[in-house]
XYZ file of C-alpha atoms in Angstrom:
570
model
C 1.438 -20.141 -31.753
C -0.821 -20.714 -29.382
C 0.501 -23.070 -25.818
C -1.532 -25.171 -24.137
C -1.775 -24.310 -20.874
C -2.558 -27.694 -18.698
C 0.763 -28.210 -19.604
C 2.297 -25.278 -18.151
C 1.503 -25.700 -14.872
C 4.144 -28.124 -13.675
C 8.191 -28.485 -14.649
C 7.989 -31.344 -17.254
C 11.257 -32.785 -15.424
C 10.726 -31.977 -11.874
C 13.855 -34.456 -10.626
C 16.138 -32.131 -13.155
C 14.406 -28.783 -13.186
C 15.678 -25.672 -14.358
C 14.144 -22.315 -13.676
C 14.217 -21.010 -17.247
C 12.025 -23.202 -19.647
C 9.455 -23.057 -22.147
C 7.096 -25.646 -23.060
C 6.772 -26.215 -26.260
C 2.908 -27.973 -26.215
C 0.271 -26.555 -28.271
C -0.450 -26.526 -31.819
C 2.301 -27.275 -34.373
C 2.114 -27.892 -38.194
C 1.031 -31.972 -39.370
C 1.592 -34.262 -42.165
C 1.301 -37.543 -43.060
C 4.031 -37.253 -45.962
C 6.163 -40.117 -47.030
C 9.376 -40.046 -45.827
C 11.692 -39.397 -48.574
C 9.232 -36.243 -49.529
C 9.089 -32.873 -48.769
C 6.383 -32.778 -46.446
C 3.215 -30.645 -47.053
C 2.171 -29.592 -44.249
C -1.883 -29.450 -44.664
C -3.383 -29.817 -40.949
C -2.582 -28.985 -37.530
C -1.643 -30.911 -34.369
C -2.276 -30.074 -30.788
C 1.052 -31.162 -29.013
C 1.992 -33.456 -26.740
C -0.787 -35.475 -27.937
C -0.141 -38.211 -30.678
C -2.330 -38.170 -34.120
C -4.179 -41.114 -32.858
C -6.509 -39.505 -30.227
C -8.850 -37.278 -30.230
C -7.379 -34.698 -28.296
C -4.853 -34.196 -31.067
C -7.463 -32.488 -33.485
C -6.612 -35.599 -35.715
C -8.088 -38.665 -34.454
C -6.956 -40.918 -37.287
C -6.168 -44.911 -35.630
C -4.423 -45.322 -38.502
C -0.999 -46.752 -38.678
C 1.270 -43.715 -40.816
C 4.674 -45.168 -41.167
C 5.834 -41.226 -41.309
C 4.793 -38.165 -39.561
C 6.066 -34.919 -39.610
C 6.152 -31.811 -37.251
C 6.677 -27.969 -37.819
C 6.824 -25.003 -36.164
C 8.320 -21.618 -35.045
C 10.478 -21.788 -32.124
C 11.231 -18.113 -30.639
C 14.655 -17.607 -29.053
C 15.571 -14.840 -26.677
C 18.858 -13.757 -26.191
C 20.897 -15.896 -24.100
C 24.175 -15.813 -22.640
C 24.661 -19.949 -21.695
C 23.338 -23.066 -23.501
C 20.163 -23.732 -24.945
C 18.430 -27.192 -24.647
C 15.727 -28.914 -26.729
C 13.676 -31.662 -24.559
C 11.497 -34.502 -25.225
C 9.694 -36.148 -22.736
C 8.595 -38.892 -25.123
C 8.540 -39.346 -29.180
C 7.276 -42.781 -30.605
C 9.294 -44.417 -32.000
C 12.151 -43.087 -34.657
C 13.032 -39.326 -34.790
C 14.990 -36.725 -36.308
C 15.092 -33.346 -35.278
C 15.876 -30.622 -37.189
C 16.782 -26.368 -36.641
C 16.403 -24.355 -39.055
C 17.045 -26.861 -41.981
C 19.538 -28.494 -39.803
C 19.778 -32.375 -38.366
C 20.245 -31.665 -34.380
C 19.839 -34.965 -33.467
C 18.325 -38.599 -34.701
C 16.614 -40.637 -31.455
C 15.158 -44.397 -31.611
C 12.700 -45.397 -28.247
C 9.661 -44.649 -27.635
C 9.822 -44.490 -24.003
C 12.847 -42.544 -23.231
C 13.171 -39.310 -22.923
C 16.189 -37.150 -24.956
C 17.538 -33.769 -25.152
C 19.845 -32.057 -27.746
C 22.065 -28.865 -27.429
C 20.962 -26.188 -30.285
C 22.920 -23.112 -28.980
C 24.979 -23.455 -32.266
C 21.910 -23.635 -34.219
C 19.464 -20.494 -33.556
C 19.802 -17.290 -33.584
C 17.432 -14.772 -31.277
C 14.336 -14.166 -33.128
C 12.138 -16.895 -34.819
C 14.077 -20.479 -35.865
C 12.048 -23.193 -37.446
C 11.666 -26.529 -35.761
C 10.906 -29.889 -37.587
C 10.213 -33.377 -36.388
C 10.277 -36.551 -38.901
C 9.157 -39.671 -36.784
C 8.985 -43.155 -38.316
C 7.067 -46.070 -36.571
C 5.698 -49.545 -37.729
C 4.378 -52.074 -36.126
C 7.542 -54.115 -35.434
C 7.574 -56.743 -32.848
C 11.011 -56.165 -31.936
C 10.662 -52.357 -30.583
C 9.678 -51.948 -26.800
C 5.718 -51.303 -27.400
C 3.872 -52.614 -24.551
C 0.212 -52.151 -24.890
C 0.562 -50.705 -28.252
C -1.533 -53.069 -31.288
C 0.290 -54.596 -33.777
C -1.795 -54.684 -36.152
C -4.398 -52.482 -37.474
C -7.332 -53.348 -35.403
C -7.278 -54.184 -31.764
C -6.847 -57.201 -29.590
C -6.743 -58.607 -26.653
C -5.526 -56.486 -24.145
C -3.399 -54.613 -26.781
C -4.781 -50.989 -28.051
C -4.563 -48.199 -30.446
C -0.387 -47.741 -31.342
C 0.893 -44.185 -30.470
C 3.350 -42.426 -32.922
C 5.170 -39.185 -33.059
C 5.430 -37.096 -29.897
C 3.136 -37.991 -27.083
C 4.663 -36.654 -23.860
C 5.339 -32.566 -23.240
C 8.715 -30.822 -25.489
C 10.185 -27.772 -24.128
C 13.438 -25.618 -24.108
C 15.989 -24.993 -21.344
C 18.072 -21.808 -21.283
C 20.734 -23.460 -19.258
C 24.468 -21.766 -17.987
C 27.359 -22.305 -19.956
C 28.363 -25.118 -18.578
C 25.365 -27.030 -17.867
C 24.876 -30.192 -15.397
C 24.301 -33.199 -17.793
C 23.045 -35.222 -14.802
C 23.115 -36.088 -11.007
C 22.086 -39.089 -9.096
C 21.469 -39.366 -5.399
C 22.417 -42.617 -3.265
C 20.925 -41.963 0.188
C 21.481 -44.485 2.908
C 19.127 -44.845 6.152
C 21.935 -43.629 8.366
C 21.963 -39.800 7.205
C 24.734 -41.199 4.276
C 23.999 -39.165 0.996
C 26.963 -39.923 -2.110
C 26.304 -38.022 -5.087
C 27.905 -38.149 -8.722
C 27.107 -36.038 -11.784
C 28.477 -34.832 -15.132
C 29.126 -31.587 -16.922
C 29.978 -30.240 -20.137
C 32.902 -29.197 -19.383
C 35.421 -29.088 -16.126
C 34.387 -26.467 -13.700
C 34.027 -25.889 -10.116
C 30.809 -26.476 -8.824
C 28.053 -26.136 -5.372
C 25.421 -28.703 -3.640
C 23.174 -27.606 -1.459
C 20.656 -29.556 0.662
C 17.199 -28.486 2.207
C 14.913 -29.435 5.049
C 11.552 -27.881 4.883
C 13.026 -24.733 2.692
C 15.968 -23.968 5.269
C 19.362 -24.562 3.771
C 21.036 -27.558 6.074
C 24.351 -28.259 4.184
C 27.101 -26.984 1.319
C 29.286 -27.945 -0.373
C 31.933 -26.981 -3.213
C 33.124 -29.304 -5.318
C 35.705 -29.409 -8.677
C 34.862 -31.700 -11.328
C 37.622 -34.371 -12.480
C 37.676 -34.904 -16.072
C 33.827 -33.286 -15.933
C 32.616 -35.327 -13.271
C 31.537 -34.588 -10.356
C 31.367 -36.383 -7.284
C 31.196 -35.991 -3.060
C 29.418 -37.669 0.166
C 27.490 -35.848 2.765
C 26.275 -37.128 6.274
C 23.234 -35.620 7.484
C 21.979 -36.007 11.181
C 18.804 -37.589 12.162
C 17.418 -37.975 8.640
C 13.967 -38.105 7.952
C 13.170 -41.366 6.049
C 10.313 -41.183 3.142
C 7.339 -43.900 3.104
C 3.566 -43.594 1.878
C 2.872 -42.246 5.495
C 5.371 -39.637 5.833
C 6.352 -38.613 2.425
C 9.601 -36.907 3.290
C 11.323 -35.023 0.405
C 14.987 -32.840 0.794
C 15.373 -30.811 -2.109
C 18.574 -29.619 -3.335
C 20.326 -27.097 -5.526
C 23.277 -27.687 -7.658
C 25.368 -25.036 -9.503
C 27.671 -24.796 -11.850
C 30.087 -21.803 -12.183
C 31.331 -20.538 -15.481
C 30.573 -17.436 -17.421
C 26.851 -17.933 -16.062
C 25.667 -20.608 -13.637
C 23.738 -23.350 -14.112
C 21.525 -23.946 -11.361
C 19.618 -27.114 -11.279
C 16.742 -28.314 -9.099
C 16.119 -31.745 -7.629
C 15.602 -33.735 -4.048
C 15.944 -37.499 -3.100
C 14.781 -39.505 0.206
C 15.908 -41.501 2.502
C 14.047 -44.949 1.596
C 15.224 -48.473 1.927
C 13.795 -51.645 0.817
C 14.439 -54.991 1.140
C 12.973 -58.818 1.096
C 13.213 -62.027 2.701
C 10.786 -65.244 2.259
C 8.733 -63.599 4.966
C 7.639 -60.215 2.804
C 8.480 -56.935 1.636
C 10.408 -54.064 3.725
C 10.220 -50.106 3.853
C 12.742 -49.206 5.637
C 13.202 -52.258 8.037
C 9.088 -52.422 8.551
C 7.348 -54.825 6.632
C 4.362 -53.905 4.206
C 1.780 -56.109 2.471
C 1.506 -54.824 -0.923
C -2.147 -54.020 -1.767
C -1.461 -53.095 -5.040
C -3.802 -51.831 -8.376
C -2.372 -52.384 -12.234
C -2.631 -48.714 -13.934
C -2.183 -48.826 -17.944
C -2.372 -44.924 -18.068
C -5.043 -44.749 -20.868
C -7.515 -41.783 -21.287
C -10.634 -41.823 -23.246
C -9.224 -38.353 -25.765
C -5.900 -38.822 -24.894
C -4.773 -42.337 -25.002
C -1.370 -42.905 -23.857
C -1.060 -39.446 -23.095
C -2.568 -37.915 -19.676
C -5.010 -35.100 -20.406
C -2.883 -32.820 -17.579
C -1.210 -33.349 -14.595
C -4.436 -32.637 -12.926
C -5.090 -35.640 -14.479
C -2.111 -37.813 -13.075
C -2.882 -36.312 -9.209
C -6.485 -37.707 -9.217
C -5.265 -41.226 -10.216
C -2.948 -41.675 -7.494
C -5.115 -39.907 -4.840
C -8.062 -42.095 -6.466
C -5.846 -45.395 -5.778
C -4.786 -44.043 -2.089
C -8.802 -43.266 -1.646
C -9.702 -47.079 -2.444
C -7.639 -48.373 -0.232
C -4.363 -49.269 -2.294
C -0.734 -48.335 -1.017
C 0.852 -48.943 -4.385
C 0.869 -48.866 -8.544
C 2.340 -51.048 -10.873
C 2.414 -48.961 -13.726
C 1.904 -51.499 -16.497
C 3.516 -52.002 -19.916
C 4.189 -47.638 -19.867
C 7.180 -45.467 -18.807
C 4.332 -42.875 -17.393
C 5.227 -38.896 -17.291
C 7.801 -37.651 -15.311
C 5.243 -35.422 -13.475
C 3.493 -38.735 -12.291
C 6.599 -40.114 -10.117
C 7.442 -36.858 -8.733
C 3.113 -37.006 -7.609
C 3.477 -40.501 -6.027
C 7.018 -38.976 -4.475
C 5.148 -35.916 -3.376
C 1.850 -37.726 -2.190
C 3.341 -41.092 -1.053
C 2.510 -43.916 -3.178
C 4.642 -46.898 -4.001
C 5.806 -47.626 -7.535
C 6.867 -50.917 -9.770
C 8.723 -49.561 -12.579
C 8.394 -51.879 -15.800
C 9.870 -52.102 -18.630
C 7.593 -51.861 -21.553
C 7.696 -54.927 -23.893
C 8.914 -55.965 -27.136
C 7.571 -59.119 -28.664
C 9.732 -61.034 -31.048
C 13.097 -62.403 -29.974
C 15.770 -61.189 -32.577
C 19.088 -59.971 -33.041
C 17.363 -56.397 -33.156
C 14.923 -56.470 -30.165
C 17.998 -57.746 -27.604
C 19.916 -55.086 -28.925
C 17.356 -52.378 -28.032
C 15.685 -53.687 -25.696
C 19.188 -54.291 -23.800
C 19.657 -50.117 -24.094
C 16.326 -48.836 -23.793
C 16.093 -50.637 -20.415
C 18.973 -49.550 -19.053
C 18.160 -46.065 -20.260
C 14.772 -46.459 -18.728
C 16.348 -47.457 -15.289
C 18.690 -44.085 -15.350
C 15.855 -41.853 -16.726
C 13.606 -43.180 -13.481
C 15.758 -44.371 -10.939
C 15.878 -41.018 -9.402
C 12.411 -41.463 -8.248
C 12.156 -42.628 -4.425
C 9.090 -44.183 -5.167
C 9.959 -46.888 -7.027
C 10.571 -49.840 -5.345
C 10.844 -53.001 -7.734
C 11.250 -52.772 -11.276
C 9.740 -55.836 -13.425
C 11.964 -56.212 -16.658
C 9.877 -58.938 -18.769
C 6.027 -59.562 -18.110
C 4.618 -62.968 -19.000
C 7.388 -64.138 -21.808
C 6.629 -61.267 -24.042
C 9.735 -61.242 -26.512
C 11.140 -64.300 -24.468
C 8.746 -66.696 -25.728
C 11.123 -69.513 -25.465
C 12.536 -68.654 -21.654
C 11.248 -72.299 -20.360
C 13.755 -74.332 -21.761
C 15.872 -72.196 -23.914
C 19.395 -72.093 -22.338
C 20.519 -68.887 -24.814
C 17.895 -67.122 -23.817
C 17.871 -67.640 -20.062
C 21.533 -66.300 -20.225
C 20.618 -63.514 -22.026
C 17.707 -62.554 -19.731
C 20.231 -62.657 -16.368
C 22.443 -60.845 -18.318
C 19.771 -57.749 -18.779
C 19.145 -58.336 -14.770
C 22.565 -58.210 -13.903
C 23.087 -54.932 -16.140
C 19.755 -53.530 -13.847
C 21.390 -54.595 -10.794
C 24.476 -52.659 -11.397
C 23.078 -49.692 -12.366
C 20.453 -49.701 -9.809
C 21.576 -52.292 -6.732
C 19.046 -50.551 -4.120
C 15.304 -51.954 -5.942
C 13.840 -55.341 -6.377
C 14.029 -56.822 -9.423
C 11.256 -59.086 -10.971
C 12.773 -60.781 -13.620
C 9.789 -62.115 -15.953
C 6.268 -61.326 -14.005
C 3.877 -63.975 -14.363
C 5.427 -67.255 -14.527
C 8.364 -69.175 -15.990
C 10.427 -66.850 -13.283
C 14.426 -67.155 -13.403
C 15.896 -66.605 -9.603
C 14.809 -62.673 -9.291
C 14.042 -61.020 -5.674
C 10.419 -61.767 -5.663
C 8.530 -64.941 -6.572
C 5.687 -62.617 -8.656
C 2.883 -64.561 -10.025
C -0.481 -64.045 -12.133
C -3.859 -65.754 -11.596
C -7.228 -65.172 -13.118
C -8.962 -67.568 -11.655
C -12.046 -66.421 -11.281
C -13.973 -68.783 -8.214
C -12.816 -67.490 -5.306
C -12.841 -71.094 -3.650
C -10.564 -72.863 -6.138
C -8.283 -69.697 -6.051
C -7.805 -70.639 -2.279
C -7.548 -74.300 -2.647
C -5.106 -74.000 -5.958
C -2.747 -71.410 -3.651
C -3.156 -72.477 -0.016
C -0.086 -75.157 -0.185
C 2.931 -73.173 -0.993
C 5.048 -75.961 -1.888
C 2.577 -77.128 -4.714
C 2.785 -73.301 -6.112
C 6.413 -73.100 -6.283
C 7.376 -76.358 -7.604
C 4.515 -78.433 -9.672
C 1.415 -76.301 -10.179
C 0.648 -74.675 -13.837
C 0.237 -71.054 -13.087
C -3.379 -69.296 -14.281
C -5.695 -71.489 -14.422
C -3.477 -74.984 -14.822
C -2.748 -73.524 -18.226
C 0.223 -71.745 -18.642
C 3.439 -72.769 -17.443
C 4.956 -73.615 -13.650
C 6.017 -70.670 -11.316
C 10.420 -71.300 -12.526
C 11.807 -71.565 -15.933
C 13.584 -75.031 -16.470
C 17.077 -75.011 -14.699
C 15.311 -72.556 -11.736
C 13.709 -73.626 -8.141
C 12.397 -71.556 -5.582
C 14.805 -69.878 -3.563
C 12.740 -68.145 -0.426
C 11.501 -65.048 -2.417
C 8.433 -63.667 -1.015
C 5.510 -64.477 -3.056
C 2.982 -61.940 -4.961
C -0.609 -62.202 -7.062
C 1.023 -59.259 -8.698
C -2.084 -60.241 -11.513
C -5.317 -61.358 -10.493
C -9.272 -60.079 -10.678
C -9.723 -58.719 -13.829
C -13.528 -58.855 -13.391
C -15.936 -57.471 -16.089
C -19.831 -56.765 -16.239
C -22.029 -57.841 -19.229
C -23.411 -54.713 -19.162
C -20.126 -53.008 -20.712
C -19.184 -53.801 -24.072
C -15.467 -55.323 -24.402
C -14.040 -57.908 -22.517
C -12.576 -59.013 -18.801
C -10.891 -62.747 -17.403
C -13.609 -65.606 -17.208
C -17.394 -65.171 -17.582
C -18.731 -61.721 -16.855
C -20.217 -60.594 -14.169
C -24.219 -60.285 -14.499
C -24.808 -57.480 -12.452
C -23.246 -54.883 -9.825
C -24.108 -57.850 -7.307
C -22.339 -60.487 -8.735
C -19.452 -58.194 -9.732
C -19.386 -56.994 -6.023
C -19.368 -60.396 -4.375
C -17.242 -61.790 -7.014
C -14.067 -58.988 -6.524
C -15.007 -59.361 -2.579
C -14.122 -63.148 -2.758
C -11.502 -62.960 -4.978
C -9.626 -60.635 -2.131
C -10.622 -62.429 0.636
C -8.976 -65.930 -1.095
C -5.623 -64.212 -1.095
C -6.255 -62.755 2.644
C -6.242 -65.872 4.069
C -3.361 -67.314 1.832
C -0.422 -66.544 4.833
C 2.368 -66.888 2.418
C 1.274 -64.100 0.528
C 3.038 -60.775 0.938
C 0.965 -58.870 -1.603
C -1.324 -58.202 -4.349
C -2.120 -56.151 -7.576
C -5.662 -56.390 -8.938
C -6.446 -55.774 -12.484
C -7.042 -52.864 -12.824
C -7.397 -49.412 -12.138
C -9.580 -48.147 -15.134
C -11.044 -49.921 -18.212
C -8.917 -49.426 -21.123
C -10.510 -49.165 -24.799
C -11.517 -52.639 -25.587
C -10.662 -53.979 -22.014
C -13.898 -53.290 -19.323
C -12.352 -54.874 -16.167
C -11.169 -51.826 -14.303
C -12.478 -51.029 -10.930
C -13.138 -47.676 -12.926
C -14.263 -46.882 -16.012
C -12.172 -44.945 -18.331
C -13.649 -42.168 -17.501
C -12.784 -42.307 -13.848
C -16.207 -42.890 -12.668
C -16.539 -46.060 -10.202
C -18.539 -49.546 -10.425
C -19.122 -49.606 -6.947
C -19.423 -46.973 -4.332
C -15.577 -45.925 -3.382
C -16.128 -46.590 -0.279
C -17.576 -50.134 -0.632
C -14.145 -50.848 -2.657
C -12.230 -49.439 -0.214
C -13.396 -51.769 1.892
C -12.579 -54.552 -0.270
C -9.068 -53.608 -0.617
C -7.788 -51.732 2.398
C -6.487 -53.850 4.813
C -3.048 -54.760 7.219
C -1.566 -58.126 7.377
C 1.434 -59.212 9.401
C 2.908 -55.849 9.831
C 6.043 -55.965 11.589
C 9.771 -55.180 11.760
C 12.552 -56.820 9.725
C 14.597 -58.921 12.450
């Protein structure tokens, strides 16, 4: 079966990487058979790429309420564990070995693996994947259609896999997990899980040269130390300072597992936004992650890299990765290359017993799968009411919004958190708010008095609701445009915010002024314009979804790259 090999070049999980994997990408058996049948599997699929793009061999926009997968899966003798992996399958799976159910999965945007040592034998094993989807309101969907044509800013659904699957020959007694709390002083406390009880290793590296061990014993299969390193190097978009680490795990073979954290620490006050004690303005670009033949899936990594060094090259020091838990390779990239990161929670958008239910577990799952990342700074849980359509005024679901942001803050107390982007804002870290206006001279006017945009004024465009929920005031967050611009041409089919643009011209002096407002707004500790690339229907990217620019890069690098009020936290 033949492997595609873009998506061999890079460890699908390079925060939890094991030596000894396979990808599983490439072509696999199709079918569109009911559920309850016994699939006939008449077509082929080009894995990790869903049935909706072109890049699948399929290209059918179609909503299929069941698809199926098949193929061989080759096992080599193998004295530890054996783990399945998937990066991403939308939205209801089960997995089955050789005629066997090895696990059943619901999420579309978290990642799962299952152990299927007891279920292969060395030699060829047959693997098949049933995958249900709809077009539900109450899973987590974000920019995925609910219906069968698009809307809006809402495109083409994804189901079935759409992000890499691979196999890990792991020890016997393999790591389940490890997270990394690194504090600026040289601090590092570490916790994991294993299989079983064993005794176990850590050790740290600076620039390849081993700088610290330690042997550990797990209690009741956890495993758990602290480390103090001297003169740490701390990791920002300048200096992009990685320690990578090894962890093993004795038994009858070892597992050894690679990963690295940074030393990174942010905070706020009503003045701005800190990295490590310094304070940044956030010049910020939305990114939907949307290819032309791909969709929702990146072409390659090669792919991911030239984003983020695209957004560095017009001027932009972070990414708020919209409405999509984006591959695993892409965090490790902005890591690697030094970019920062909002983390969001993709959205759901009816408010039932079901969707709190998931949407309470796949955000907490999403916050462990990522939080690894140094990268990430903020994560944004709801964006603009989406499945909290009654936030404004409805006590019950107020409550049950701070309780989701209290769960986040527990298992993650070292990000912001942006509690509902946009407007109608409960008491989160940052006072995040979206504005198409699209005259650059009543943007200024409508923002310049800070006290009018916290308390009274109707956020985008007098239209759609004041900056706090009822029962909330501002409470000295810093304040962010983390929406504005949105600019489209009339020569490009589709649509943008406000009347289009006539020519390059007006488009130029339009996105020029629209900037230049929010410079001289001096509250302001940041911005994220709208957006990186156009997306399907939506023509309002700085880019178009091909990646070529609207104006010369370096004429929007001017636009955008900038310092404001740089200073250091008192």
């Amino acid at each position: 079966m033949q492997e595609i090999v873009n998506y061999g070049k890079m460890c699908p999980n390079p925060v939890f990487e094991r030596k000894n994997y396979v990808f599983l990408t490439g072509e696999w058996r199709f079918s569109f058979s009911p559920s309850e049948e016994e699939p006939v599997f008449d077509r082929k699929i080009v894995v990790p790429y869903s049935y909706e793009c072109e890049a699948s061999g399929i290209g059918d926009g179609t909503m299929h309420e069941c698809v199926w997968y098949e193929r061989e899966l080759e096992i080599k003798p193998h004295e530890g564990r054996i783990h399945l992996c998937f990066e991403g399958v939308d939205y209801h799976c089960f997995v089955y070995v050789n005629g066997n159910l090895a696990c059943e999965h619901r999420g579309g945007y978290t990642s799962f693996f299952t152990d299927i040592t007891d279920l292969v034998n060395a030699g060829t094993n047959t693997l098949r994947v049933k995958v249900l989807d709809d077009f539900s309101g109450a899973q987590l969907r974000g920019k995925q259609r609910r219906k069968s044509s698009n809307y809006d800013c809402w495109y083409i659904q994804t189901t079935g896999i759409w992000k890499p699957v691979w196999l890990e020959y792991c020890g016997s007694n393999p790591l389940k997990r490890i997270f990394f709390s690194p504090r600026n002083d040289g601090t590092v406390c570490f916790e994991g899980e294993t299989e079983y009880e064993a005794q176990a290793e850590i050790e740290i590296f600076e620039e390849g040269k081993s700088i610290c061990t330690q042997r550990l014993e797990t209690v009741s299969k956890l495993l758990s130390g602290k480390v103090k390193l001297n003169n740490p190097r701390l990791w920002d978009i300048e200096n992009p300072f990685l320690y990578e680490v090894k962890i093993r795990v004795f038994g009858e073979s070892t597992d050894e597992v690679s990963t690295y954290f940074a030393f990174r620490e942010v905070n706020t006050d009503e003045n701005g936004v800190y990295i490590n004690g310094k304070k940044v303005y956030l010049r910020m670009i939305l990114a939907q992650g949307y290819w032309k033949n791909t969709m929702l899936t990146a072409p390659d990594e090669t792919a991911l890299e030239k984003d983020i060094l695209l957004a560095k090259k017009l001027g932009f020091n972070g990414i708020r990765m919209h409405q999509k838990v984006e591959s695993n390779v892409f965090y490790y990239l902005c890591d690697k290359l030094g970019m920062y990161v909002w983390g969001e929670i993709p959205s759901a958008y009816e408010y039932t017993d079901r969707m709190k239910r998931e949407f309470g577990e796949d955000c907490l799952k999403i916050v462990r799968q990522l939080k690894a990342y140094p990268c990430i700074i903020a994560w944004v849980i709801f964006n603009e009411s989406w499945g909290i359509p009654e936030i404004k005024n409805n006590r019950e679901c107020q409550l049950y919004v701070e309780s989701i942001q209290k769960k986040v803050r527990f298992e993650d107390p070292t990000r912001l958190i942006v509690i509902n982007d946009g407007w109608h804002q409960l008491n989160g870290d940052l006072l995040t708010l979206h504005e198409y206006e699209q005259n650059a001279e009543t943007l200024l006017k409508e923002y310049r008095d800070k006290n009018y945009v916290v308390g009274e004024k109707l956020i985008n465009q007098n239209h759609w609701g004041k900056s706090f929920a009822d029962n909330y005031t501002y409470s000295h967050q810093a304040v962010i445009i983390s929406e504005f611009g949105g600019v489209a041409m009339v020569r490009d089919d589709g649509w943008g915010y406000g009347d289009k643009a006539s020519d390059l011209e007006e488009y130029r002096v339009r996105v020029t002024g629209l900037v230049s407002a929010l410079k001289r707004i001096d509250y302001l500790s940041g911005f994220c314009y709208t957006q990186l690339t156009d997306v399907q229907q939506e023509t309002n990217g700085l880019l178009t979804i091909e990646r070529k620019p609207k104006l010369p890069l370096e004429c929007i690098r001017n636009i955008f790259a900038f310092e404001k009020n740089a200073q250091r936290e008192d």
